mmCIF file of C-alpha atoms in Angstrom:
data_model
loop_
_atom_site.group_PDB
_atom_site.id
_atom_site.type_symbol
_atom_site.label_atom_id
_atom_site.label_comp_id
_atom_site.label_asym_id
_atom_site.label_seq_id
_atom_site.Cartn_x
_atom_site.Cartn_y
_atom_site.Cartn_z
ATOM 1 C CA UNK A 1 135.465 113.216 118.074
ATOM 2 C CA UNK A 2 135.490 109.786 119.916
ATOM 3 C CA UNK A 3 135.927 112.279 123.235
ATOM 4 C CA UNK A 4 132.596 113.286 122.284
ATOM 5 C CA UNK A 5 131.319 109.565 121.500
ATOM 6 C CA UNK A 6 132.482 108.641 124.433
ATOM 7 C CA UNK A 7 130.440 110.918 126.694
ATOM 8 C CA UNK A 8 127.453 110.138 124.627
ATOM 9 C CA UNK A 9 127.869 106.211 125.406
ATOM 10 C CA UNK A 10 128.491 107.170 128.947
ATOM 11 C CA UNK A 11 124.738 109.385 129.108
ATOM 12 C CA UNK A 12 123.140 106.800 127.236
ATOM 13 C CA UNK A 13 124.457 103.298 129.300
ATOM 14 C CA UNK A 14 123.970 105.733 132.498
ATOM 15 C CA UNK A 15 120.282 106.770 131.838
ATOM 16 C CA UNK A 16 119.048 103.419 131.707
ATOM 17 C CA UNK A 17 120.059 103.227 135.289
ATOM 18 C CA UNK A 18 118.179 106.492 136.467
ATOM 19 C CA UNK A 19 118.037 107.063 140.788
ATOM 20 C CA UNK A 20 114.261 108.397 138.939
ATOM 21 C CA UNK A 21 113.409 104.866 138.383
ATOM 22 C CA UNK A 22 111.184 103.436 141.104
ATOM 23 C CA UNK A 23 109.123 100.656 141.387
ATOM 24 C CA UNK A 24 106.553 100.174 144.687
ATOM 25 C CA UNK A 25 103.798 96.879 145.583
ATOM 26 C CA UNK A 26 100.283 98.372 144.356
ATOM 27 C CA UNK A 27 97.328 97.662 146.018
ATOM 28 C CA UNK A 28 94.162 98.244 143.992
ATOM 29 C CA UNK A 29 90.663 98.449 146.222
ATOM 30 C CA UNK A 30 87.799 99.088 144.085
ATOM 31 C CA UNK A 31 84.849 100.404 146.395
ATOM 32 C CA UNK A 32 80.959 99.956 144.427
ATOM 33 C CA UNK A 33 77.769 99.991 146.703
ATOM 34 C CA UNK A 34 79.483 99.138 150.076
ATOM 35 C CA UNK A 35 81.316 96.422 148.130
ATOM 36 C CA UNK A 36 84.628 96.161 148.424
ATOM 37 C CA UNK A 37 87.118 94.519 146.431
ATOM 38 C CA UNK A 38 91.292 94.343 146.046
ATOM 39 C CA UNK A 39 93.900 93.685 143.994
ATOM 40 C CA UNK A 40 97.601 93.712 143.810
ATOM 41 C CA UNK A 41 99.873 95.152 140.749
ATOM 42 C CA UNK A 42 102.905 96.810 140.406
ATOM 43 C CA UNK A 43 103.646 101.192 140.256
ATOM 44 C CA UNK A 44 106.524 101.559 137.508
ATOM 45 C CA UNK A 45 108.102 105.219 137.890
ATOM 46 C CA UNK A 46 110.456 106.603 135.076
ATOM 47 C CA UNK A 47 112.182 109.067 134.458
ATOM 48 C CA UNK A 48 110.200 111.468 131.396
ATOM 49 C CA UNK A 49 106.932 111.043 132.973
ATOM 50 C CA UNK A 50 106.425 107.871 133.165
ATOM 51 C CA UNK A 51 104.226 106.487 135.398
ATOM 52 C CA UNK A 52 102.142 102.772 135.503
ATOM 53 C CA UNK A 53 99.787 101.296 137.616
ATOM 54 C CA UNK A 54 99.212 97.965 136.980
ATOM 55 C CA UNK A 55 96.941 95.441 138.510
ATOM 56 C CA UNK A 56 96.377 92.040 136.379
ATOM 57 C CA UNK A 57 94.678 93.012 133.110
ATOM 58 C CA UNK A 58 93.355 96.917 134.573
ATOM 59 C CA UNK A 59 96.362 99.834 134.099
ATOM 60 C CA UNK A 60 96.331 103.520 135.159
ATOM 61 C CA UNK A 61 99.038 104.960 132.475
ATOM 62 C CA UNK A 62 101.053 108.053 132.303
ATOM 63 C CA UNK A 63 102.953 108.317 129.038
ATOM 64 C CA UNK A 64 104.541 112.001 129.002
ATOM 65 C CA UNK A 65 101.260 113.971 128.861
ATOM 66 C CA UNK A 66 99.146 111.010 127.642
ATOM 67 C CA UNK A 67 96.893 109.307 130.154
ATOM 68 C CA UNK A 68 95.715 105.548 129.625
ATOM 69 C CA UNK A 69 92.876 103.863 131.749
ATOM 70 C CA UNK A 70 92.865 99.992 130.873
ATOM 71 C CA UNK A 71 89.804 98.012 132.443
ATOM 72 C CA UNK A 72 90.218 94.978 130.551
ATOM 73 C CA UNK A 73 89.872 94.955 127.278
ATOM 74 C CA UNK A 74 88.354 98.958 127.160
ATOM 75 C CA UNK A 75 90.626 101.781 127.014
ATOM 76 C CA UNK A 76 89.852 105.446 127.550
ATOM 77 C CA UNK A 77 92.511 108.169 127.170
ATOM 78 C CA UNK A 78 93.121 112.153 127.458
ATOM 79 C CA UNK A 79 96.060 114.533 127.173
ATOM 80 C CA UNK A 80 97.161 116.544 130.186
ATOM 81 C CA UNK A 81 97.721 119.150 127.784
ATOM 82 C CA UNK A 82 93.736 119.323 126.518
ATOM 83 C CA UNK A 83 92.281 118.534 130.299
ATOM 84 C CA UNK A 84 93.254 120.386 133.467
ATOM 85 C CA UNK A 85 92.512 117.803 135.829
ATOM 86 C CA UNK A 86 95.277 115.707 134.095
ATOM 87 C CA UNK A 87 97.366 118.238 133.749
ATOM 88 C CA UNK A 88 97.868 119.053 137.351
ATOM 89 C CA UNK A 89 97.103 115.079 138.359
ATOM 90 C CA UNK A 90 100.435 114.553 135.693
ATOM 91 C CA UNK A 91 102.447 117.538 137.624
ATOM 92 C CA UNK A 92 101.782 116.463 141.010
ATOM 93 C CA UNK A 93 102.851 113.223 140.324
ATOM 94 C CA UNK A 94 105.664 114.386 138.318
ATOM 95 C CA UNK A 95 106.705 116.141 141.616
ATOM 96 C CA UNK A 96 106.180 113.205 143.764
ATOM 97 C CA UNK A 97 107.924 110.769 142.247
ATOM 98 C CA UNK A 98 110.525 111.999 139.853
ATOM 99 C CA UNK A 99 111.527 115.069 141.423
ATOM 100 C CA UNK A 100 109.584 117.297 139.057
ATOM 101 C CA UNK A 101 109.805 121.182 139.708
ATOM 102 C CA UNK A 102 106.102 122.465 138.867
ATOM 103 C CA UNK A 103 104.626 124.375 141.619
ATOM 104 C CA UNK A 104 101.264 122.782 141.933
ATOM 105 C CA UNK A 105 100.176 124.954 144.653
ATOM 106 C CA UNK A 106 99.397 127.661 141.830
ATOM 107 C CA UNK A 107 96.811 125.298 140.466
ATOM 108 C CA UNK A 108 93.295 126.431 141.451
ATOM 109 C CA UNK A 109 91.681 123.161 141.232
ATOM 110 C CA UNK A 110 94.105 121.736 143.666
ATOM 111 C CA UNK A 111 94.190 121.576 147.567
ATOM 112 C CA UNK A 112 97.211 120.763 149.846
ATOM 113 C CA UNK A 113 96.577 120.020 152.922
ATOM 114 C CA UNK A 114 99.496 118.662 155.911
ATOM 115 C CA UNK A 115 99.263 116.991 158.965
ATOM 116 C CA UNK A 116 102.693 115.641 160.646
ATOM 117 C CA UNK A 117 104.868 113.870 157.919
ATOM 118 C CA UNK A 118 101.875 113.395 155.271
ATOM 119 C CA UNK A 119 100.753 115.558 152.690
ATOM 120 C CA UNK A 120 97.312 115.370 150.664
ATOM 121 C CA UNK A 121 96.286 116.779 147.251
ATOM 122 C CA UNK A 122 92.915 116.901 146.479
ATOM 123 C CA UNK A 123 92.419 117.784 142.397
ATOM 124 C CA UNK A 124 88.572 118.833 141.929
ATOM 125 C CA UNK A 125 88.038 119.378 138.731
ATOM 126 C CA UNK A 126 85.762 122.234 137.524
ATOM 127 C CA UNK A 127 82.246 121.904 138.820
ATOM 128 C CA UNK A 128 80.862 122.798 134.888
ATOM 129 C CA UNK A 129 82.833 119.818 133.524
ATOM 130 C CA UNK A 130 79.376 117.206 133.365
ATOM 131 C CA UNK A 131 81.805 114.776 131.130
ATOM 132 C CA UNK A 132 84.483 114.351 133.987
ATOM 133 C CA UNK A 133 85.119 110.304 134.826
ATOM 134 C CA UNK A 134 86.237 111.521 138.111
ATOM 135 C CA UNK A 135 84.481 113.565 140.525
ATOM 136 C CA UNK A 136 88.367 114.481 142.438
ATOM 137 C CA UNK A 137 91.711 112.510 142.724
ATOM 138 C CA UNK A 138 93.416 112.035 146.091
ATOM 139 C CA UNK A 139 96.856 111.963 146.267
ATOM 140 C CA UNK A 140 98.117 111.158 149.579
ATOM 141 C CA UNK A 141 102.286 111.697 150.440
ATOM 142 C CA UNK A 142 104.228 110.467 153.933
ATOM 143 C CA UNK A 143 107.941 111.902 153.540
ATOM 144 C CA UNK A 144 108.380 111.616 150.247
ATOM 145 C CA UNK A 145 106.849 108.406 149.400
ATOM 146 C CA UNK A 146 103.537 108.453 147.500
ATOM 147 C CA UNK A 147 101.203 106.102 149.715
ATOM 148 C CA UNK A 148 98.052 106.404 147.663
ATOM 149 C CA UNK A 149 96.135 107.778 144.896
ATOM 150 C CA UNK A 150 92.041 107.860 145.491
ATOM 151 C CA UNK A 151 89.613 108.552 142.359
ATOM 152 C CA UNK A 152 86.852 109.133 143.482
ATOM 153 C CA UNK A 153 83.299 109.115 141.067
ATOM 154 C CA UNK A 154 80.190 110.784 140.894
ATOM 155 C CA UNK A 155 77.841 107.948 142.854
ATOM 156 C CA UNK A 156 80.264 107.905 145.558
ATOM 157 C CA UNK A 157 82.320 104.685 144.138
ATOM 158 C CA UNK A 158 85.765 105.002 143.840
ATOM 159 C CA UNK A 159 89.294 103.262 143.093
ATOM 160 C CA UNK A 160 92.216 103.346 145.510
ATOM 161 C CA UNK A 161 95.557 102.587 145.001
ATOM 162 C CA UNK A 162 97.933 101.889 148.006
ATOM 163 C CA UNK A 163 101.650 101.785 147.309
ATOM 164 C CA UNK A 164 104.453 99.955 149.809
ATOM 165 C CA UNK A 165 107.705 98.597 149.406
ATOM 166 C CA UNK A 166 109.667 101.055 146.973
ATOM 167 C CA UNK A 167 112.554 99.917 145.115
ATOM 168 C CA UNK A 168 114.958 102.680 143.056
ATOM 169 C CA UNK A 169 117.343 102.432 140.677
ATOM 170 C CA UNK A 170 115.512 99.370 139.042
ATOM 171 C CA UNK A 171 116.094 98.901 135.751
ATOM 172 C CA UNK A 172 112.036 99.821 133.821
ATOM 173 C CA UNK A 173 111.081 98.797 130.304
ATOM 174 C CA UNK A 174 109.299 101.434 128.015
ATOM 175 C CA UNK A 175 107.313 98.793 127.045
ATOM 176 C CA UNK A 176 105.036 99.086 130.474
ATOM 177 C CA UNK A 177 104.176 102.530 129.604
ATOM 178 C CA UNK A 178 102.241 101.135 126.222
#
């Protein structure tokens, strides 16, 4: 019995100390009628699909299969598991940055496209969805370090993240994914 109590103190101080865990410098440029405008935030990656983008007060969220956009004080969210665009955005960047092993290249909606060292997925949703906040998301991969995520809108605006400077086995509190 302690045997066993032992191993499961070992899993649990371990897993708080995933190689998953990744944190990266996250530049936010926000494109509106040939405006342009940036701002820098954080990416938090986690083990169990965890994944936040956050720039001051705005967040992109990825809580297991729920999705939080934060623009201030607003909120809008969606399920990967109701929404196909989510669902393959949520496995691609499952794949990317916690070593997830969904074949997204099964997806219809998705593209992959290589040149050299990087690797683009475009997710276009399907053309009869009129309710869609995004028109496609851009996911853009050098090696195997995600360098940006585009969403891009229906009047041609759109929201860019850039991501530099990754740092693993950082220590992430659940309390970013909220």
């Amino acid at each position: 019995m302690k045997k066993l109590f032992f191993i499961l103190y070992i899993f649990a101080v371990s897993s708080t100390f995933s190689f998953a865990q990744t944190t990266a410098t996250a530049v936010k440029v926000v494109h509106k009628a040939k405006k342009t405008s940036s701002v820098n935030g954080t990416l938090y990656a986690k083990k169990a699909s965890k994944v936040a983008i956050i720039n001051g007060k705005d967040a992109l969220i990825m809580n297991g299969t729920a999705f939080t956009m934060k623009k201030g004080p607003l909120k809008a969210k969606t399920d990967a598991n109701k929404d196909m665009q989510y669902r393959t955005f949520h496995d691609v960047l499952e794949n990317l940055l916690l070593d997830g092993n969904t074949d997204v290249s099964k997806y219809s909606d998705t593209k992959i496209s290589k040149s050299g060292n990087t690797t683009t997925y475009t997710i276009t949703p399907n053309a009869g969805n009129k309710k869609l906040m995004f028109t496609s998301f851009v996911l853009t991969v050098t090696g195997k370090e995600l360098k940006s995520i585009r969403l891009n809108q229906q009047n041609g605006n759109y929201t860019e993240y850039q991501f530099s400077n990754y740092k693993t086995g950082v220590t992430i509190d659940d309390k970013v994914f909220k």
